[in-house]
Coordinates of C-alpha atoms in Angstrom, one line a residue:
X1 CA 53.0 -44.4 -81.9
X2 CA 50.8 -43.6 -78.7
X3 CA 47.3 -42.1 -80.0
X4 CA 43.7 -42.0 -78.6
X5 CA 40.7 -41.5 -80.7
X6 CA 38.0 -39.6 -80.1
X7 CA 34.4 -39.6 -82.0
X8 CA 33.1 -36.3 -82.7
X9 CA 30.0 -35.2 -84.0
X10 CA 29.1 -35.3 -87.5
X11 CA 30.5 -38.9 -87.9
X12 CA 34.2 -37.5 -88.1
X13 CA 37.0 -39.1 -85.6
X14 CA 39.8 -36.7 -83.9
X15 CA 43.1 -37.8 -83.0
X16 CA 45.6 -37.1 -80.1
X17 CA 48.9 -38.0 -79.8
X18 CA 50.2 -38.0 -77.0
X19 CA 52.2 -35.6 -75.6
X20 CA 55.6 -34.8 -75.8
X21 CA 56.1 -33.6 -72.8
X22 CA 54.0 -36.2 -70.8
X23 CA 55.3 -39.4 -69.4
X24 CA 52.1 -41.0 -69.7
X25 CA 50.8 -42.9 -72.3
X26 CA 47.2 -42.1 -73.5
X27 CA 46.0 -45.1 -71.8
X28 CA 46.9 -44.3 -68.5
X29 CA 45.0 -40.6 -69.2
X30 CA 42.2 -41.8 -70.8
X31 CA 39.4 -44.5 -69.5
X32 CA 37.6 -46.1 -72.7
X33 CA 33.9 -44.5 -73.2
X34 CA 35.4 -41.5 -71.3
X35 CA 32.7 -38.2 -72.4
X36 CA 35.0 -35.3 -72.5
X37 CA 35.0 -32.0 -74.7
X38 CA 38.9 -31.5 -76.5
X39 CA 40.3 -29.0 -78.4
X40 CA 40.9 -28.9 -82.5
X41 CA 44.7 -28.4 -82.7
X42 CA 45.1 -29.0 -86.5
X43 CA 42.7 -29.8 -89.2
X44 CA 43.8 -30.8 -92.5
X45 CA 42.1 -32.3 -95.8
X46 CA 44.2 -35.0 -97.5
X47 CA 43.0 -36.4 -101.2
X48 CA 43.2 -39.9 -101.8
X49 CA 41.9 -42.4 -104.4
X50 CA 38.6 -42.4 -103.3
X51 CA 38.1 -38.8 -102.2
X52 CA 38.8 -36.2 -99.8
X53 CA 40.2 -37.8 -96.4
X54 CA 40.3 -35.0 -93.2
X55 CA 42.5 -35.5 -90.3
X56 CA 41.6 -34.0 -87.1
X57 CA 44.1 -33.8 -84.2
X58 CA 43.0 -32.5 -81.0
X59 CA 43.8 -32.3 -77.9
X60 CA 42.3 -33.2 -74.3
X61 CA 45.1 -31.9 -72.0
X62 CA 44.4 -28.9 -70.2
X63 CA 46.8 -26.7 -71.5
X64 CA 44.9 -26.1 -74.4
X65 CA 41.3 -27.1 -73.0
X66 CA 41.6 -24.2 -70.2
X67 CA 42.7 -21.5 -72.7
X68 CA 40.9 -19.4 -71.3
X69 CA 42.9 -19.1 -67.8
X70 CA 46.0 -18.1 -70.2
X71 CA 45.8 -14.6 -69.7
X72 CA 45.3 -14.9 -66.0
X73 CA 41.7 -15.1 -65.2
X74 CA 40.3 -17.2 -62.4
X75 CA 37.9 -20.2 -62.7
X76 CA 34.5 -18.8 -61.0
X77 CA 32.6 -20.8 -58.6
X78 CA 31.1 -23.9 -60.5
X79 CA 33.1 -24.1 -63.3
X80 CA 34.1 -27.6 -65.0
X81 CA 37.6 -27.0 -65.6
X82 CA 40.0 -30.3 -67.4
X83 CA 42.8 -31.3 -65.1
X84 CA 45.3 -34.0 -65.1
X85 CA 46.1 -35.6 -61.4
X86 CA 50.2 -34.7 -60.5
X87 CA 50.2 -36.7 -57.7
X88 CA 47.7 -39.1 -55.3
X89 CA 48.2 -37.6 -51.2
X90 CA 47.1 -39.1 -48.6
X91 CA 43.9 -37.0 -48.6
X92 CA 43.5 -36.3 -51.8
X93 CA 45.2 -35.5 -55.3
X94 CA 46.7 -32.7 -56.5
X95 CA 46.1 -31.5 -60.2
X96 CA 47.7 -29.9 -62.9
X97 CA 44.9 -27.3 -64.3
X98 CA 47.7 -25.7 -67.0
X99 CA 49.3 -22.4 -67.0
X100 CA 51.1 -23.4 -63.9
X101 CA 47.7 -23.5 -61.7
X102 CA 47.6 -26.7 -59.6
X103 CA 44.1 -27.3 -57.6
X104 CA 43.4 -30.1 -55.0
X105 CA 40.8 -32.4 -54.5
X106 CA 40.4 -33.8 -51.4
X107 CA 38.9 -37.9 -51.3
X108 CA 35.9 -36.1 -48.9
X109 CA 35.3 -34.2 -51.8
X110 CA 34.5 -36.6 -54.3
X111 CA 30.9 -37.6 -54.6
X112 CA 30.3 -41.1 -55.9
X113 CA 33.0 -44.5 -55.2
X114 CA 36.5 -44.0 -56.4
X115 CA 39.0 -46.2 -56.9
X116 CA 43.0 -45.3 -57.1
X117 CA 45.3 -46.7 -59.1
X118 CA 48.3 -47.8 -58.6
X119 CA 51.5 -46.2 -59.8
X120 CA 52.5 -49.1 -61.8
X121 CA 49.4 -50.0 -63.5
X122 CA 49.1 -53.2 -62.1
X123 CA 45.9 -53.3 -59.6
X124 CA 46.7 -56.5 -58.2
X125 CA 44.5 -58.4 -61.0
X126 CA 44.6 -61.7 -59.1
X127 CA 42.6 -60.1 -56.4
X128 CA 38.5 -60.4 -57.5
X129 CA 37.7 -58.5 -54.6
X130 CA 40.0 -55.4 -55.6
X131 CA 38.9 -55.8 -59.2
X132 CA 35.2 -55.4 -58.3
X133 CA 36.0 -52.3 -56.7
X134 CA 37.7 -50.9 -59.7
X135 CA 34.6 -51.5 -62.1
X136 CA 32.1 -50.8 -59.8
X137 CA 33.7 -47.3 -59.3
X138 CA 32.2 -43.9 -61.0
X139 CA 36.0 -42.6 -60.9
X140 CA 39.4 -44.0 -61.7
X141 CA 41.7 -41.7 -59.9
X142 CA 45.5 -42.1 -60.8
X143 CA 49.1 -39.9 -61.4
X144 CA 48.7 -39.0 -65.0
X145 CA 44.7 -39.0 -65.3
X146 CA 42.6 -36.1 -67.6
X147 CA 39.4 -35.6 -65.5
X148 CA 37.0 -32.6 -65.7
X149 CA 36.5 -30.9 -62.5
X150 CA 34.2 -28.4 -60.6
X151 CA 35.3 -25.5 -59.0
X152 CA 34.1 -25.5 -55.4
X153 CA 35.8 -22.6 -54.0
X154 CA 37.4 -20.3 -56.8
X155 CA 41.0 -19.2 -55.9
X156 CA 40.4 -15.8 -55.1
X157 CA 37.9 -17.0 -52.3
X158 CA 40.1 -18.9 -50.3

């Protein structure tokens, strides 16, 4: 079973599977020590031997993050919006946003070192030079990743 955890406040731990319908495995989304909001899908209080136990499931993808663009409306200028990288392009990567909005985010655009991934996962480990890189970069851009993103130029502006 392919899960992340997630500490939320109060001293209580969230849950996320991973998604059916992704072909990415949490790891590949997620960076350890990652700060990002989620979403409470299911809540549920379970007893046990030694008391009450609650399981929280959320959910970081951002189909249910960006609820708020599922009647139509437009991010506004500035807005941190959740989005998963579709695919890495030669100048930059294109991103799912949900409800069948995709942004792009050109490499110019991205303030602070980045460091792509490779489709397979393996970043040529044997390499220190490469591997440096990698951990000295603010961003770890790959296919599959959950990043938050500001809006530079809302849609309706272009």
């Amino acid at each position: 079973e392919d899960l992340a955890v997630f500490s939320l406040p109060n001293h209580w731990t969230g849950f996320m599977l991973r998604p059916t319908s992704s072909s990415w495995a949490c790891d590949e989304m997620l960076q350890v020590g990652q700060m990002m909001c989620v979403t409470v899908v299911k809540a549920a209080q379970e007893a046990t031997k030694t008391g009450p136990r609650r399981r929280i499931q959320v959910s970081c993808m951002p189909g249910k993050v960006n609820s708020t663009f599922a009647n139509g409306e437009q991010p506004k200028q500035n807005a941190v919006i959740r989005g998963q990288i579709k695919t890495v392009e030669d100048h930059g990567v294109l991103i799912d946003v949900g409800f069948s909005q995709v942004g792009f985010l050109s490499f110019d655009d991205i303030e602070g070192k980045y460091y792509l991934l490779e489709d397979n996962g393996d970043d040529d480990k044997d390499e220190p030079n490469l591997n440096n890189e990698k951990e000295t970069a603010e961003h770890l851009l790959g296919e599959g990743r959950v990043l938050d993103f500001l809006v530079k130029t809302p849609p309706s502006a272009r």
